[in-house]
Short mmCIF file of C-alpha atoms and ligand atoms in Angstrom, two decimals:
data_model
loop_
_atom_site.label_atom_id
_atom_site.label_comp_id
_atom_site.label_asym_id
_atom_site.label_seq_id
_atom_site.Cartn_x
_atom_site.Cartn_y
_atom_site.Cartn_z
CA UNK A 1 26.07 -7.73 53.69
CA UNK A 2 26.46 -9.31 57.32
CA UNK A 3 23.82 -8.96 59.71
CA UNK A 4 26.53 -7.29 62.04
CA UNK A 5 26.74 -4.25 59.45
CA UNK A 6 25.43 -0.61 60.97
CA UNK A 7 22.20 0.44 59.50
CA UNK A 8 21.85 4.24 59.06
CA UNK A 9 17.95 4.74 59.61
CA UNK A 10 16.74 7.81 57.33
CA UNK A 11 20.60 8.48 56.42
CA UNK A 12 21.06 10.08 59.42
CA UNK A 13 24.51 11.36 59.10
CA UNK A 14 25.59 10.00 56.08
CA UNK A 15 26.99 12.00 53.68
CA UNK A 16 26.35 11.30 50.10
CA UNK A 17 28.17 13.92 48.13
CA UNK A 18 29.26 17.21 48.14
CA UNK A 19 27.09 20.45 47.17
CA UNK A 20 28.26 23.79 46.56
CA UNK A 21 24.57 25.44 46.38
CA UNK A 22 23.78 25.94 50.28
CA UNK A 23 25.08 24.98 53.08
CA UNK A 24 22.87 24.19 56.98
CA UNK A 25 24.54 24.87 59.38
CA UNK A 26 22.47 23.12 61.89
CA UNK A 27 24.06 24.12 65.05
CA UNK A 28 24.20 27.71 64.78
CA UNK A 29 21.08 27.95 62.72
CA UNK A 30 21.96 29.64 60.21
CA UNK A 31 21.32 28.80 55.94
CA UNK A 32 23.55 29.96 52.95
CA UNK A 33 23.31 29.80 49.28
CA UNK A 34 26.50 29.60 47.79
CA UNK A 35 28.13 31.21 50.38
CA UNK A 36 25.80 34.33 51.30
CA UNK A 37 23.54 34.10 54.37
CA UNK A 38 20.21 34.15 53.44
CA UNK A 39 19.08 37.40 55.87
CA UNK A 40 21.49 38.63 53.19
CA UNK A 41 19.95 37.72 49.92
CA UNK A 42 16.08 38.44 51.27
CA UNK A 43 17.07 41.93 50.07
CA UNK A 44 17.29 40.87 46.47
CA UNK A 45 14.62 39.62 44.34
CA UNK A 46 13.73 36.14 43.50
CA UNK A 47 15.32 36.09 39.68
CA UNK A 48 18.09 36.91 41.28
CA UNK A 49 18.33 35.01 44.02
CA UNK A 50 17.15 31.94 41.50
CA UNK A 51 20.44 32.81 39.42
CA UNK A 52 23.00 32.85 41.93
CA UNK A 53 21.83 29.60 42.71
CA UNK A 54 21.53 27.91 39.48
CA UNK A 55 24.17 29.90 38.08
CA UNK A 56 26.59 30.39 41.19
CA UNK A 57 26.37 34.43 40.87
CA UNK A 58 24.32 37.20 41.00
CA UNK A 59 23.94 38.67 38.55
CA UNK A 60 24.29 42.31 36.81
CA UNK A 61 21.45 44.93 36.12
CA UNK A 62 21.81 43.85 32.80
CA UNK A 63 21.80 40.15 32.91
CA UNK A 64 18.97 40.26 35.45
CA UNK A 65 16.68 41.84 33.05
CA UNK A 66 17.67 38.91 30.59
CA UNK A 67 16.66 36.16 33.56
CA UNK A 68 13.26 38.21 33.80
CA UNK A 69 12.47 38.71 30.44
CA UNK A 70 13.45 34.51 30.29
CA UNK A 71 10.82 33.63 32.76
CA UNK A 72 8.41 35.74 31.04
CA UNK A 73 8.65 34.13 27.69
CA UNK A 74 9.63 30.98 28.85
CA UNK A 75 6.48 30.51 31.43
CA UNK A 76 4.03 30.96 29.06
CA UNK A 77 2.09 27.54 28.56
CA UNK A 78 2.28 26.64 24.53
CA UNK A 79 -1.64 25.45 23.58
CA UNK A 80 -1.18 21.92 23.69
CA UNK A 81 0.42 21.59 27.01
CA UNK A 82 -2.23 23.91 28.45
CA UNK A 83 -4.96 21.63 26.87
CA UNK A 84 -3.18 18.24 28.23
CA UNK A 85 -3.26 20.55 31.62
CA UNK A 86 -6.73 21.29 31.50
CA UNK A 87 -7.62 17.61 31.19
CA UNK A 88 -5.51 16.56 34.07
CA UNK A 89 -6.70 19.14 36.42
CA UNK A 90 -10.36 18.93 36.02
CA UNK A 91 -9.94 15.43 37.59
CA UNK A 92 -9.85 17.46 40.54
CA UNK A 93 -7.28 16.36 42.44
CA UNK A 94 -5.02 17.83 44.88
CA UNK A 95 -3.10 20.41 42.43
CA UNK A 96 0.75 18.89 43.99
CA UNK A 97 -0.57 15.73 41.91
CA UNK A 98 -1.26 17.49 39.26
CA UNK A 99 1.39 19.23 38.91
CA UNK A 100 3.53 16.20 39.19
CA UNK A 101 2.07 14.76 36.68
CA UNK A 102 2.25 17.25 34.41
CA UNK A 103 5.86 18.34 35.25
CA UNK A 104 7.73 16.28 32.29
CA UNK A 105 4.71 17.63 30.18
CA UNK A 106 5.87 21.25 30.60
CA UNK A 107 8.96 20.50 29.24
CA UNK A 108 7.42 20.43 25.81
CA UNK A 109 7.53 22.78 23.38
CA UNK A 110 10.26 25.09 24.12
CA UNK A 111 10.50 28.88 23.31
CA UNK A 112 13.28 29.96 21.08
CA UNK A 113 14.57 32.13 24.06
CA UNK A 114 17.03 30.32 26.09
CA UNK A 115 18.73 31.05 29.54
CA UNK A 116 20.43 27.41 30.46
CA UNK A 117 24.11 27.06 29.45
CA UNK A 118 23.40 23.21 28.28
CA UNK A 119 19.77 21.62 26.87
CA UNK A 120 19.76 19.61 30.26
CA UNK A 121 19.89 22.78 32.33
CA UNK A 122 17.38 24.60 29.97
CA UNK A 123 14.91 21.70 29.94
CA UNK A 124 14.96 22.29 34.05
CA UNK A 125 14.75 26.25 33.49
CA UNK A 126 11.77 25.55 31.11
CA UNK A 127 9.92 23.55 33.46
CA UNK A 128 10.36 25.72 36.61
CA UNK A 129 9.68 28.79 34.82
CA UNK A 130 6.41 27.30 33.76
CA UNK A 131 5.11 26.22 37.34
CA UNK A 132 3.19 29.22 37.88
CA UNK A 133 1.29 29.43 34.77
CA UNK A 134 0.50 25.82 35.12
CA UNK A 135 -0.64 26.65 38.95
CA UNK A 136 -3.06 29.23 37.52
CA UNK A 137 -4.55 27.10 35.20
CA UNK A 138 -5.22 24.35 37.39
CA UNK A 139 -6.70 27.16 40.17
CA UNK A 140 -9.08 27.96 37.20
CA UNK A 141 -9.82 24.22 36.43
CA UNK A 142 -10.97 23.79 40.12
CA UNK A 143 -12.37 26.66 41.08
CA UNK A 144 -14.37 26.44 37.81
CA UNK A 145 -13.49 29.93 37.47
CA UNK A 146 -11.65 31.36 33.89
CA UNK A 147 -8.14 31.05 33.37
CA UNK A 148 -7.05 34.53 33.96
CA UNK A 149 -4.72 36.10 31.14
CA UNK A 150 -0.61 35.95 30.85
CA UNK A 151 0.38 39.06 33.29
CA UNK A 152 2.38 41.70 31.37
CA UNK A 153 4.32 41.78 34.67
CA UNK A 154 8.43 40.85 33.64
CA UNK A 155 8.69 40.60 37.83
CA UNK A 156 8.20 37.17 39.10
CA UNK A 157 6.37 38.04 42.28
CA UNK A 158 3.76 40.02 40.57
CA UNK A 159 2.95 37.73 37.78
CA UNK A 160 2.55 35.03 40.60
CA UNK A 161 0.46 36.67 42.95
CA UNK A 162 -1.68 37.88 39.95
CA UNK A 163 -2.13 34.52 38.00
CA UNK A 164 -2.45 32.57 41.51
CA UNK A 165 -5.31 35.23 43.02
CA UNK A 166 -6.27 36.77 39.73
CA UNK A 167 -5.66 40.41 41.39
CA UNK A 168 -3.13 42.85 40.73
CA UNK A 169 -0.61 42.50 43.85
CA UNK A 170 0.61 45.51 46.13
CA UNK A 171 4.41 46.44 45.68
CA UNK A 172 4.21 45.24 49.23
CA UNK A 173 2.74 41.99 48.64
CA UNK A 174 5.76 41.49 46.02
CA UNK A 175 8.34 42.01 48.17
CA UNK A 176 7.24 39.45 50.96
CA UNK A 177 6.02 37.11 48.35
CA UNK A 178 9.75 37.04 46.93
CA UNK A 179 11.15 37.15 50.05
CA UNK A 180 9.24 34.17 50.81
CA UNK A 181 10.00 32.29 47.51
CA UNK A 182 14.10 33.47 48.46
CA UNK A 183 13.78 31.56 51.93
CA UNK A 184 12.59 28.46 49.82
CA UNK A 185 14.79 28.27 46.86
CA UNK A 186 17.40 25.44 47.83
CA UNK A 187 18.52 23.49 51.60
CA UNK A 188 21.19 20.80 51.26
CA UNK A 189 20.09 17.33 50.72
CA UNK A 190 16.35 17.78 52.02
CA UNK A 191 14.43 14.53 50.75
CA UNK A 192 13.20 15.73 47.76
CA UNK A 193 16.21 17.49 46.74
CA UNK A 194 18.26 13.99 47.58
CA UNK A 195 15.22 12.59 44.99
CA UNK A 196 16.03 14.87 42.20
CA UNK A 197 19.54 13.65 42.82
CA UNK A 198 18.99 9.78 43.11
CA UNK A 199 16.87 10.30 39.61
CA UNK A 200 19.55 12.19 37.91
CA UNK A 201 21.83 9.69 38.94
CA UNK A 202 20.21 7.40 36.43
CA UNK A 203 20.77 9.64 33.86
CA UNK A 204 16.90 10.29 33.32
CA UNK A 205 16.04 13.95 32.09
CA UNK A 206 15.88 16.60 34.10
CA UNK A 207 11.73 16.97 33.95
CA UNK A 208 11.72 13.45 35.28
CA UNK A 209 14.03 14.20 37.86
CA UNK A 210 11.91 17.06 38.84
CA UNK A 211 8.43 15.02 38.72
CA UNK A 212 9.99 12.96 41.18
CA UNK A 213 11.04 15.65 43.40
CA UNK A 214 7.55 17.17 43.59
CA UNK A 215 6.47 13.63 44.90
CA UNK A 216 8.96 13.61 47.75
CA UNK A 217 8.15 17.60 48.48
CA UNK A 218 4.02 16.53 48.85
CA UNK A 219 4.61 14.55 51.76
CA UNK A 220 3.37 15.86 55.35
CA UNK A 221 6.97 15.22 56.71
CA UNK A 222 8.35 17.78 53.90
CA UNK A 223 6.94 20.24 52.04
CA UNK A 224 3.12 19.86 52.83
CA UNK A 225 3.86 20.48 56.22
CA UNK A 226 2.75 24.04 55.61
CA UNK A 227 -0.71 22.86 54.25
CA UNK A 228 -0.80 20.73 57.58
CA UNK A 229 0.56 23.15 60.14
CA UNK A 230 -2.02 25.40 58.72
CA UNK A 231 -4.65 22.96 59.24
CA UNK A 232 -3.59 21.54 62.60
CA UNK A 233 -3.95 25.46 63.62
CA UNK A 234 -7.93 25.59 62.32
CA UNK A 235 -8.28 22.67 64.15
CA UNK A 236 -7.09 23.64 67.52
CA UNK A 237 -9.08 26.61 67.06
CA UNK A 238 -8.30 29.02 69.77
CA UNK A 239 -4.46 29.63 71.30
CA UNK A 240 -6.08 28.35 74.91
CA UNK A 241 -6.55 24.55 73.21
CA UNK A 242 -2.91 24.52 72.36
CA UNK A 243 -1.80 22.71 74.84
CA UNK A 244 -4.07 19.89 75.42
CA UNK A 245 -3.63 19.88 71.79
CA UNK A 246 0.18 18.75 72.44
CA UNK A 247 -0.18 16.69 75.05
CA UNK A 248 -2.24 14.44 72.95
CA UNK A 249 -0.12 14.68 69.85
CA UNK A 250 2.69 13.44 71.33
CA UNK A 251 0.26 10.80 73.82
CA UNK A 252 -0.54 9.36 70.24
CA UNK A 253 2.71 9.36 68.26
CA UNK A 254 1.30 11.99 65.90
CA UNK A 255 3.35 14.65 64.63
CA UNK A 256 3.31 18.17 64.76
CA UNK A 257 3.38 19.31 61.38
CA UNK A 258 6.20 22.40 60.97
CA UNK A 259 7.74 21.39 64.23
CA UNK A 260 11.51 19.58 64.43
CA UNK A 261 14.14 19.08 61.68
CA UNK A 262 16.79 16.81 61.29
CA UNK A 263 19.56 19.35 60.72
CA UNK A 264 18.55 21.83 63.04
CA UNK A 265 18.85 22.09 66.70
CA UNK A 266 17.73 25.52 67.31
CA UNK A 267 14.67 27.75 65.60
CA UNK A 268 14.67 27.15 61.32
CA UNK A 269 16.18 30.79 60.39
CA UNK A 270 14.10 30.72 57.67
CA UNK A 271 11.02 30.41 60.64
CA UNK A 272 12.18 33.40 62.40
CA UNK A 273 12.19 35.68 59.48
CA UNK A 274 8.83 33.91 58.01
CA UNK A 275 7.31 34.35 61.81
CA UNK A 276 8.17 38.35 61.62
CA UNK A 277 6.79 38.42 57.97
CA UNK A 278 3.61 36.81 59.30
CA UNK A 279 3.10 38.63 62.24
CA UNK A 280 3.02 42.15 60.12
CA UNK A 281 0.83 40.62 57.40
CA UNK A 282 -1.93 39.22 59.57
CA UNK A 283 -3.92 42.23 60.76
CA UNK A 284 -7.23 40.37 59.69
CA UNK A 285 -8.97 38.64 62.47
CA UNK A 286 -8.80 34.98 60.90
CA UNK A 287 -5.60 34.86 60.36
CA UNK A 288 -4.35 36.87 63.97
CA UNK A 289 -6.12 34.01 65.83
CA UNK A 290 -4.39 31.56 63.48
CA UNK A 291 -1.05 32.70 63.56
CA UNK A 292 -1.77 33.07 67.56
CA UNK A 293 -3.00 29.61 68.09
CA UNK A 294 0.32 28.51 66.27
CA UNK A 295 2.64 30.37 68.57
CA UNK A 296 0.81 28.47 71.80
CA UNK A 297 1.54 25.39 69.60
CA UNK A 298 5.05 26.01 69.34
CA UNK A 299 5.11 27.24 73.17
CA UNK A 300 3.49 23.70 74.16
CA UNK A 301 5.66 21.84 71.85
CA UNK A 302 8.52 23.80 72.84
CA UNK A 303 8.03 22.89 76.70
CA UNK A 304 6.30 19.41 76.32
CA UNK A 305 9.57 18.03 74.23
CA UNK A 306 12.43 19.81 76.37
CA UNK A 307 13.13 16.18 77.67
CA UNK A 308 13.86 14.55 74.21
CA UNK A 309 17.16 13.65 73.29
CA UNK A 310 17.78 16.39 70.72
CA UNK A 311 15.65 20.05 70.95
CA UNK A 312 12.77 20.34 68.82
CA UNK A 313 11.73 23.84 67.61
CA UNK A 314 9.90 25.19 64.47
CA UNK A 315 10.78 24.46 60.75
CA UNK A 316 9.75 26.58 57.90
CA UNK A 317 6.70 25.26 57.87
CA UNK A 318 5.20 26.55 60.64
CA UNK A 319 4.15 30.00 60.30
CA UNK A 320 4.44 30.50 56.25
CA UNK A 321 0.84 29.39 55.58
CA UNK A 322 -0.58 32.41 58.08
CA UNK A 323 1.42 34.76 55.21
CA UNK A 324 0.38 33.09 52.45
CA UNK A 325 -3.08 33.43 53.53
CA UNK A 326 -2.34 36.88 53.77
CA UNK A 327 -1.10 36.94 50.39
CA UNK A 328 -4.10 35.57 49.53
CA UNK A 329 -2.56 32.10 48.18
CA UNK A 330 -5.05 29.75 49.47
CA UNK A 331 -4.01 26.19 51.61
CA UNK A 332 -4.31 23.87 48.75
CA UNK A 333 -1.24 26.23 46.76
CA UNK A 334 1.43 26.23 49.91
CA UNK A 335 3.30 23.32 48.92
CA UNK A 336 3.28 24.04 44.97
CA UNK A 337 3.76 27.62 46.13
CA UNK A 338 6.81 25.73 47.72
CA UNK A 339 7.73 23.51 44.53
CA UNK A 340 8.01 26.37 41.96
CA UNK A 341 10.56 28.16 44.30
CA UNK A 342 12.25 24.92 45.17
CA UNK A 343 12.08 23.90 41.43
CA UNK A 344 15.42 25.74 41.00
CA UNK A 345 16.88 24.42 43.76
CA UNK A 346 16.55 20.75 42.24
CA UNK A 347 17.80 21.87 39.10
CA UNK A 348 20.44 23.55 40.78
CA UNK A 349 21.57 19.79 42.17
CA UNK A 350 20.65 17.88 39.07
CA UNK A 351 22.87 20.19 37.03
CA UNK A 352 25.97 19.28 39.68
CA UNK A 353 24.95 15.82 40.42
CA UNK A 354 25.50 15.57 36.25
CA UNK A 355 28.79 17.28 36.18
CA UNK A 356 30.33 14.24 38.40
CA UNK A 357 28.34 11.49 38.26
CA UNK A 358 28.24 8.36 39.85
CA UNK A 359 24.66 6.13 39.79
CA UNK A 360 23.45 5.83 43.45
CA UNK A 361 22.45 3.02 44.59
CA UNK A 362 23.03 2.45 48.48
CA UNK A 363 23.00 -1.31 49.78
CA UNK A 364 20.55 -2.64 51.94
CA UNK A 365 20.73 -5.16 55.20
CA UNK A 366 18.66 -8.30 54.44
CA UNK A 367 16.61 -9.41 57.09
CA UNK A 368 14.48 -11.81 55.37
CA UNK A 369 14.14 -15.36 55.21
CA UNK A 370 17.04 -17.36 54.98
CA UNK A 371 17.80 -19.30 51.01
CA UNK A 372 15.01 -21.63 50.81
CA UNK A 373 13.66 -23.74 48.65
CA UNK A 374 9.25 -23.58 47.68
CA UNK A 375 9.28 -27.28 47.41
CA UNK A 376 6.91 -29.07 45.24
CA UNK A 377 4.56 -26.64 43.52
CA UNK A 378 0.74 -28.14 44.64
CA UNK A 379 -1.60 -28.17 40.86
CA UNK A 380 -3.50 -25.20 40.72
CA UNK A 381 -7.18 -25.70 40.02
C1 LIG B 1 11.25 16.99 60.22
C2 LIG B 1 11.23 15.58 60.75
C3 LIG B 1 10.69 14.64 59.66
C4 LIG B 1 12.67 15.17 61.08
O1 LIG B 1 12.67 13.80 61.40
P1 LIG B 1 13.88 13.10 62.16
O2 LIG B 1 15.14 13.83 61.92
O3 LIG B 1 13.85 11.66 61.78
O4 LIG B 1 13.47 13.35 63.67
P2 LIG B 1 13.31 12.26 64.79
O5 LIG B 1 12.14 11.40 64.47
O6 LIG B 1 14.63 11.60 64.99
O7 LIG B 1 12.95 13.18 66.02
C5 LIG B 1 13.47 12.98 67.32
C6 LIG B 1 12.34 12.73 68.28
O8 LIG B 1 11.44 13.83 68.26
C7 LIG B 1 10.14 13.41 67.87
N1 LIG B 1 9.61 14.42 66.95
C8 LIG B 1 10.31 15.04 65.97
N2 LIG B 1 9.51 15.92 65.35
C9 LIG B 1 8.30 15.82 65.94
C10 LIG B 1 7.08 16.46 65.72
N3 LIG B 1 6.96 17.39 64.76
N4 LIG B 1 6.03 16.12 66.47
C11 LIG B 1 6.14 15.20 67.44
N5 LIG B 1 7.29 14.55 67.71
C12 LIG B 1 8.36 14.87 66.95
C13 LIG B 1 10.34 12.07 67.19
O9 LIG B 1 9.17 11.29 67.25
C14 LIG B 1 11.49 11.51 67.98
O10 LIG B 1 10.98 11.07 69.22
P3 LIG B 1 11.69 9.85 70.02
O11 LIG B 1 13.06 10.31 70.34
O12 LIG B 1 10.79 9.67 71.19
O13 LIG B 1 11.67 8.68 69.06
C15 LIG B 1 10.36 15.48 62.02
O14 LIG B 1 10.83 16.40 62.97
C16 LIG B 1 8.89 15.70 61.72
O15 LIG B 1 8.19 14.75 61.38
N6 LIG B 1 8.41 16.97 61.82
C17 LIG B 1 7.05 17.27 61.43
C18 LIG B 1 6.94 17.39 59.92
C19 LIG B 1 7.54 18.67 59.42
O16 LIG B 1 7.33 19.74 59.96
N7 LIG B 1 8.29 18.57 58.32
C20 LIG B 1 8.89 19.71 57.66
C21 LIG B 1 10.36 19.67 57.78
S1 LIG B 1 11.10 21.14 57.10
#
């Protein structure tokens, strides 16, 4: 590779394959899945909304009820992988690093029931199906509290909310918390989405590929954004520190978390409809003053980076952790909140990157020394 060769920083603008799951449309702000708009498909629930996107269609009364009965029996954690869980999570570590290490664990011990049309796709189905279980267990492991019992619950939203809190959810709770998990579920070649695809590539299993795509979500400038929006707001405190709070932000180089994206140029869609959902849910006082201390943030930012060469507005990120909160998920469960939505998004890609193939494996400009020789090696000792 000559020295004269274009570098493209952060694959900005490069595209790698084609998708038929979602497509951004960046300009116009606007997200589909397979075609639908997503202010569309926040009217259905999430098993749905998880089929037409692993499976390319909604489906029917009937088959929905086998896709809920699936996750049911499918997310139940066998003994062994629960006690390998256990183990992990008293460690006490962040539960996104827990989870990604236990993510090619989960693939163990499969149920006789099966939903995925080949053992690649079912070993993916398997693994997503058992985040939440997993999430509960490791809630329990930290909180030294006990591990609260399977739900009966066939609806995904209510077994969630009721392993994750250990409370029985409002009908109400459901809906937003599905809506929520809807506006998460899959968004083009995001960097841990490209992840699940660079590992598939290789030909590695699908709980591998997945592992590796809960390690991209976990960082600040992806997925635990919402943790760190979240936090950014409790430390700016009240709406009237916002924006000093900017000003030094972008003084310093330091980034404000849920703010900017690289594919959109105009407010996330998925932020306007999470900013409405937020603004209903918080009626307590903690999380009014949070979710107004994060609209001055976004006012600052807003105003503060109008000069910049491309418009900066609010991501997903931004406002979801003031409804979680409401749903009583606390900070520490946004992003794996995030990852088992987003699980069947990646398996959605690994199960196309597999139908055409080809290893990737982009080339790099060398900018090293020039061929040399070490020269005579001196005796060691
Ligand atoms: C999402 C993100 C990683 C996209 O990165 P990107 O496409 O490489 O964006 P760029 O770095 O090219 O952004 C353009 C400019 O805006 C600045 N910028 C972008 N987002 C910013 C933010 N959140 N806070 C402060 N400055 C920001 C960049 O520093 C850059 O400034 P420059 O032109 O002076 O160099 C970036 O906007 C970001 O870090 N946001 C915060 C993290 C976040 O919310 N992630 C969740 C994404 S869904």
């Amino acid at each position: 590779m000559t020295a004269s060769a274009e570098v493209h920083k952060g694959l900005e603008g490069v595209i790698a394959d084609t998708t038929s799951t979602s497509l951004v449309d960046g300009e116009a702000g606007a997200l589909y899945y397979r075609g639908y708009p997503i202010e569309s498909l926040v009217n259905y629930r999430f098993a749905e909304v998880m089929h037409l996107v692993v499976f390319g269609d909604l489906p029917d009364p009937r088959r929905l009820n086998e896709v809920e009965d699936y996750l049911w029996h499918a997310g139940r954690l066998p003994a062994e992988v629960a006690a390998t869980l256990r183990v992990l999570a008293r460690n006490g570590a962040h539960p996104m690093v827990t989870l990604q290490a236990i993510a090619p664990i989960l693939a163990l011990e499969p149920p006789a029931q099966r939903l995925g049309r080949t053992d690649e796709e079912e070993e993916g189905l398997l693994v997503a199906a058992r985040i939440p279980a997993a999430l509960a267990l490791i809630n329990a492991a930290l909180e030294d509290h006990p591990e609260p019992a399977y739900p009966v619950s066939r609806r995904y939203g209510e077994r969630y909310l009721q392993l994750l809190t250990g409370k029985l959810p409002s009908a109400e709770a459901v809906e937003a918390f599905e809506v929520m998990q809807v506006l998460q579920l899959d968004h083009g070649f995001n960097a841990s989405t490209f992840t699940a695809r660079v590992v598939t590539s290789t030909l590695a299993p699908p709980a591998s590929a997945l592992a590796a795509a809960m390690g991209a979500l976990y960082g600040p400038l992806h997925g635990a954004a919402d943790q760190g929006a979240l936090e950014m707001a409790m430390e700016v405190g009240e709406p009237q520190h916002a924006r000093a709070f900017v000003t030094q932000c972008l003084a310093t180089g330091r980034k404000v978390l849920g703010m900017g994206h690289r594919e959109y140029r105009v407010v996330d869609p998925r932020a306007k409809i999470l900013k409405a959902m937020a603004e209903r849910s918080a009626t307590e006082f903690t999380n009014r003053r949070l979710l107004n201390t994060l609209s001055a943030v976004e006012a600052a930012f807003v105003e503060q980076t109008s000069a910049k060469r491309r418009a900066l507005r609010a991501n997903m990120e931004f406002y979801k952790g003031v409804l979680c909160l409401s749903l009583g998920i606390a900070k520490e469960y946004f992003t794996a909140t995030f990852a088992a939505s987003r699980a069947f998004g990646w398996l959605a890609h690994i199960v196309e990157q597999r139908q055409d193939n080809r290893i990737i494996r982009p080339a790099a400009l060398y900018v090293g020394p020039a061929p040399r020789e070490p020269g005579a090696r001196q005796k060691v000792g």
